[in-house]
Amino acid sequence: MHVKNFMIPAKQVITASPSSSLTEVGSLMVTNHIGCVLIVENSKPIGIITKSDMVKYYLENADIKKPVQEFMSTNLKTVKDTLETDQAATEMNSSKLHYLIVNDSKNNWEGIVSTKDVLEEEVFESKAFPYVTRVGISRSSPYIKY
């Protein structure tokens, strides 16, 4: 399946501006229960901050009032929306990144896909577990005790 079918659309991605403070970005993560915030300028992704980055900066006693542009990772990996699920997994593994920026055929930002999204889609596609649904594991599974 193409990543455009299971990515998080750009309109739903939580973003911040480069001038936002590290504190503001951390608050966005906590409030929205997410693992990353995409840093966007002129409607284009220019960087990313992840939960792992936040822990690192906390341990380094970073000045959390400084703009996020001083801390963000800029090594964003972009892929086309027609990339297949297994190709996305390979791309993430080889680049050692947990997030891929998805662009359409005209190179416009269309969304983001995470390792979790790819893994869920791989499991669903493989039908390796008969109780897997798009929402999660069915309560009728004999392997899970409630």
PDB file of C-alpha atoms in Angstrom:
ATOM      1  CA  MET A   1       0.000   0.000   0.000  1.00  0.00           C
ATOM      2  CA  HIS A   2       1.200   3.525  -0.711  1.00  0.00           C
ATOM      3  CA  VAL A   3       2.179   5.690   2.265  1.00  0.00           C
ATOM      4  CA  LYS A   4      -0.399   8.304   1.239  1.00  0.00           C
ATOM      5  CA  ASN A   5      -3.073   5.824   2.348  1.00  0.00           C
ATOM      6  CA  PHE A   6      -1.938   5.654   5.976  1.00  0.00           C
ATOM      7  CA  MET A   7       0.160   8.779   6.572  1.00  0.00           C
ATOM      8  CA  ILE A   8      -0.901  11.614   8.850  1.00  0.00           C
ATOM      9  CA  PRO A   9      -2.129  14.349   6.473  1.00  0.00           C
ATOM     10  CA  ALA A  10      -0.323  17.698   6.670  1.00  0.00           C
ATOM     11  CA  LYS A  11      -3.487  19.410   7.948  1.00  0.00           C
ATOM     12  CA  GLN A  12      -3.472  17.119  11.000  1.00  0.00           C
ATOM     13  CA  VAL A  13       0.252  17.301  11.770  1.00  0.00           C
ATOM     14  CA  ILE A  14       1.114  19.334  14.870  1.00  0.00           C
ATOM     15  CA  THR A  15       3.601  21.997  13.818  1.00  0.00           C
ATOM     16  CA  ALA A  16       5.476  24.950  15.277  1.00  0.00           C
ATOM     17  CA  SER A  17       7.358  27.887  13.844  1.00  0.00           C
ATOM     18  CA  PRO A  18      11.154  28.122  14.082  1.00  0.00           C
ATOM     19  CA  SER A  19      10.775  30.987  16.566  1.00  0.00           C
ATOM     20  CA  SER A  20       8.717  28.891  19.015  1.00  0.00           C
ATOM     21  CA  SER A  21      10.554  28.110  22.229  1.00  0.00           C
ATOM     22  CA  LEU A  22      11.615  24.611  23.176  1.00  0.00           C
ATOM     23  CA  THR A  23       9.132  24.919  26.070  1.00  0.00           C
ATOM     24  CA  GLU A  24       6.262  25.632  23.672  1.00  0.00           C
ATOM     25  CA  VAL A  25       7.189  22.655  21.505  1.00  0.00           C
ATOM     26  CA  GLY A  26       7.393  20.379  24.549  1.00  0.00           C
ATOM     27  CA  SER A  27       3.958  21.557  25.643  1.00  0.00           C
ATOM     28  CA  LEU A  28       2.565  20.714  22.203  1.00  0.00           C
ATOM     29  CA  MET A  29       3.923  17.171  22.525  1.00  0.00           C
ATOM     30  CA  VAL A  30       2.456  16.657  25.985  1.00  0.00           C
ATOM     31  CA  THR A  31      -0.913  18.252  25.207  1.00  0.00           C
ATOM     32  CA  ASN A  32      -1.383  16.317  21.974  1.00  0.00           C
ATOM     33  CA  HIS A  33       0.204  13.027  23.140  1.00  0.00           C
ATOM     34  CA  ILE A  34       2.604  12.941  20.190  1.00  0.00           C
ATOM     35  CA  GLY A  35       6.209  11.909  19.632  1.00  0.00           C
ATOM     36  CA  CYS A  36       7.352  14.786  17.469  1.00  0.00           C
ATOM     37  CA  VAL A  37       6.589  18.302  16.322  1.00  0.00           C
ATOM     38  CA  LEU A  38       7.387  19.341  12.789  1.00  0.00           C
ATOM     39  CA  ILE A  39       8.948  22.788  12.437  1.00  0.00           C
ATOM     40  CA  VAL A  40       7.376  24.574   9.475  1.00  0.00           C
ATOM     41  CA  GLU A  41       8.226  27.818   7.714  1.00  0.00           C
ATOM     42  CA  ASN A  42       6.240  29.173   4.754  1.00  0.00           C
ATOM     43  CA  SER A  43       4.121  25.993   4.806  1.00  0.00           C
ATOM     44  CA  LYS A  44       7.196  23.775   4.314  1.00  0.00           C
ATOM     45  CA  PRO A  45       8.814  21.439   6.867  1.00  0.00           C
ATOM     46  CA  ILE A  46      12.320  22.641   7.746  1.00  0.00           C
ATOM     47  CA  GLY A  47      13.015  20.646  10.894  1.00  0.00           C
ATOM     48  CA  ILE A  48      11.735  18.271  13.537  1.00  0.00           C
ATOM     49  CA  ILE A  49      11.937  17.883  17.311  1.00  0.00           C
ATOM     50  CA  THR A  50      11.242  14.455  18.819  1.00  0.00           C
ATOM     51  CA  LYS A  51      10.645  13.240  22.356  1.00  0.00           C
ATOM     52  CA  SER A  52      14.171  11.814  22.336  1.00  0.00           C
ATOM     53  CA  ASP A  53      15.536  15.236  21.415  1.00  0.00           C
ATOM     54  CA  MET A  54      13.599  16.789  24.301  1.00  0.00           C
ATOM     55  CA  VAL A  55      15.079  14.311  26.789  1.00  0.00           C
ATOM     56  CA  LYS A  56      18.571  14.992  25.442  1.00  0.00           C
ATOM     57  CA  TYR A  57      18.180  18.766  25.795  1.00  0.00           C
ATOM     58  CA  TYR A  58      16.726  18.357  29.284  1.00  0.00           C
ATOM     59  CA  LEU A  59      19.741  16.292  30.360  1.00  0.00           C
ATOM     60  CA  GLU A  60      22.063  18.896  28.831  1.00  0.00           C
ATOM     61  CA  ASN A  61      20.285  21.647  30.807  1.00  0.00           C
ATOM     62  CA  ALA A  62      19.534  23.491  27.569  1.00  0.00           C
ATOM     63  CA  ASP A  63      17.951  26.931  27.744  1.00  0.00           C
ATOM     64  CA  ILE A  64      14.377  25.881  26.986  1.00  0.00           C
ATOM     65  CA  LYS A  65      13.308  29.462  26.352  1.00  0.00           C
ATOM     66  CA  LYS A  66      15.490  29.654  23.224  1.00  0.00           C
ATOM     67  CA  PRO A  67      13.929  29.270  19.761  1.00  0.00           C
ATOM     68  CA  VAL A  68      13.439  25.715  18.602  1.00  0.00           C
ATOM     69  CA  GLN A  69      15.395  26.475  15.413  1.00  0.00           C
ATOM     70  CA  GLU A  70      18.543  26.270  17.564  1.00  0.00           C
ATOM     71  CA  PHE A  71      17.711  22.685  18.535  1.00  0.00           C
ATOM     72  CA  MET A  72      15.737  21.120  15.685  1.00  0.00           C
ATOM     73  CA  SER A  73      17.062  18.341  13.494  1.00  0.00           C
ATOM     74  CA  THR A  74      17.187  19.445   9.882  1.00  0.00           C
ATOM     75  CA  ASN A  75      18.038  16.102   8.286  1.00  0.00           C
ATOM     76  CA  LEU A  76      14.498  15.471   7.105  1.00  0.00           C
ATOM     77  CA  LYS A  77      13.989  12.595   4.713  1.00  0.00           C
ATOM     78  CA  THR A  78      11.314  13.170   2.089  1.00  0.00           C
ATOM     79  CA  VAL A  79       9.592  10.441   0.129  1.00  0.00           C
ATOM     80  CA  LYS A  80       6.919  10.381  -2.561  1.00  0.00           C
ATOM     81  CA  ASP A  81       3.354   9.538  -1.556  1.00  0.00           C
ATOM     82  CA  THR A  82       3.476   6.523  -3.886  1.00  0.00           C
ATOM     83  CA  LEU A  83       6.200   4.814  -1.838  1.00  0.00           C
ATOM     84  CA  GLU A  84       5.133   1.321  -0.792  1.00  0.00           C
ATOM     85  CA  THR A  85       4.939   0.293   2.868  1.00  0.00           C
ATOM     86  CA  ASP A  86       7.909  -2.084   2.712  1.00  0.00           C
ATOM     87  CA  GLN A  87       9.985   0.543   0.899  1.00  0.00           C
ATOM     88  CA  ALA A  88       9.152   3.054   3.651  1.00  0.00           C
ATOM     89  CA  ALA A  89      10.325   0.549   6.266  1.00  0.00           C
ATOM     90  CA  THR A  90      13.568   0.009   4.355  1.00  0.00           C
ATOM     91  CA  GLU A  91      14.079   3.762   3.978  1.00  0.00           C
ATOM     92  CA  MET A  92      13.566   4.347   7.707  1.00  0.00           C
ATOM     93  CA  ASN A  93      15.901   1.517   8.626  1.00  0.00           C
ATOM     94  CA  SER A  94      18.700   2.604   6.301  1.00  0.00           C
ATOM     95  CA  SER A  95      18.463   6.287   7.238  1.00  0.00           C
ATOM     96  CA  LYS A  96      17.989   5.552  10.973  1.00  0.00           C
ATOM     97  CA  LEU A  97      15.036   7.957  11.090  1.00  0.00           C
ATOM     98  CA  HIS A  98      11.652   7.427  12.749  1.00  0.00           C
ATOM     99  CA  TYR A  99       9.741   9.916  10.597  1.00  0.00           C
ATOM    100  CA  LEU A 100       9.477  10.472   6.852  1.00  0.00           C
ATOM    101  CA  ILE A 101       8.070  13.602   5.239  1.00  0.00           C
ATOM    102  CA  VAL A 102       5.629  12.655   2.484  1.00  0.00           C
ATOM    103  CA  ASN A 103       5.425  14.783  -0.675  1.00  0.00           C
ATOM    104  CA  ASP A 104       3.072  14.539  -3.630  1.00  0.00           C
ATOM    105  CA  SER A 105       4.159  14.242  -7.260  1.00  0.00           C
ATOM    106  CA  LYS A 106       4.647  18.035  -7.447  1.00  0.00           C
ATOM    107  CA  ASN A 107       6.920  17.933  -4.388  1.00  0.00           C
ATOM    108  CA  ASN A 108       4.331  19.627  -2.137  1.00  0.00           C
ATOM    109  CA  TRP A 109       4.285  18.559   1.496  1.00  0.00           C
ATOM    110  CA  GLU A 110       1.416  16.130   1.941  1.00  0.00           C
ATOM    111  CA  GLY A 111       1.976  14.548   5.356  1.00  0.00           C
ATOM    112  CA  ILE A 112       4.223  12.575   7.664  1.00  0.00           C
ATOM    113  CA  VAL A 113       4.619   8.887   8.374  1.00  0.00           C
ATOM    114  CA  SER A 114       6.198   7.333  11.468  1.00  0.00           C
ATOM    115  CA  THR A 115       7.755   3.962  12.186  1.00  0.00           C
ATOM    116  CA  LYS A 116       4.612   3.148  14.170  1.00  0.00           C
ATOM    117  CA  ASP A 117       2.421   3.917  11.143  1.00  0.00           C
ATOM    118  CA  VAL A 118       4.585   1.737   8.893  1.00  0.00           C
ATOM    119  CA  LEU A 119       4.694  -1.127  11.392  1.00  0.00           C
ATOM    120  CA  GLU A 120       0.927  -1.084  11.862  1.00  0.00           C
ATOM    121  CA  GLU A 121       0.401  -1.127   8.101  1.00  0.00           C
ATOM    122  CA  GLU A 122       2.931  -3.958   7.615  1.00  0.00           C
ATOM    123  CA  VAL A 123       1.127  -6.047  10.244  1.00  0.00           C
ATOM    124  CA  PHE A 124      -2.243  -5.312   8.680  1.00  0.00           C
ATOM    125  CA  GLU A 125      -0.991  -6.115   5.174  1.00  0.00           C
ATOM    126  CA  SER A 126       0.676  -9.355   6.250  1.00  0.00           C
ATOM    127  CA  LYS A 127      -2.414 -10.632   8.031  1.00  0.00           C
ATOM    128  CA  ALA A 128       0.109 -12.308  10.325  1.00  0.00           C
ATOM    129  CA  PHE A 129      -2.272 -12.059  13.225  1.00  0.00           C
ATOM    130  CA  PRO A 130      -5.895 -12.971  12.455  1.00  0.00           C
ATOM    131  CA  TYR A 131      -7.311 -10.536  14.993  1.00  0.00           C
ATOM    132  CA  VAL A 132      -5.612  -7.402  13.729  1.00  0.00           C
ATOM    133  CA  THR A 133      -7.902  -4.608  12.621  1.00  0.00           C
ATOM    134  CA  ARG A 134      -7.215  -1.047  11.538  1.00  0.00           C
ATOM    135  CA  VAL A 135      -8.160   0.069  15.047  1.00  0.00           C
ATOM    136  CA  GLY A 136      -6.088  -2.447  16.957  1.00  0.00           C
ATOM    137  CA  ILE A 137      -6.437  -5.973  18.252  1.00  0.00           C
ATOM    138  CA  SER A 138      -9.932  -7.386  18.426  1.00  0.00           C
ATOM    139  CA  ARG A 139     -11.320  -8.156  21.873  1.00  0.00           C
ATOM    140  CA  SER A 140     -12.286 -11.589  20.554  1.00  0.00           C
ATOM    141  CA  SER A 141      -8.644 -12.606  20.447  1.00  0.00           C
ATOM    142  CA  PRO A 142      -8.030 -15.721  22.550  1.00  0.00           C
ATOM    143  CA  TYR A 143      -4.472 -14.516  23.191  1.00  0.00           C
ATOM    144  CA  ILE A 144      -5.431 -11.443  25.174  1.00  0.00           C
ATOM    145  CA  LYS A 145      -6.953 -11.637  28.636  1.00  0.00           C
ATOM    146  CA  TYR A 146      -9.177  -8.744  29.736  1.00  0.00           C
TER     147      TYR A 146
END
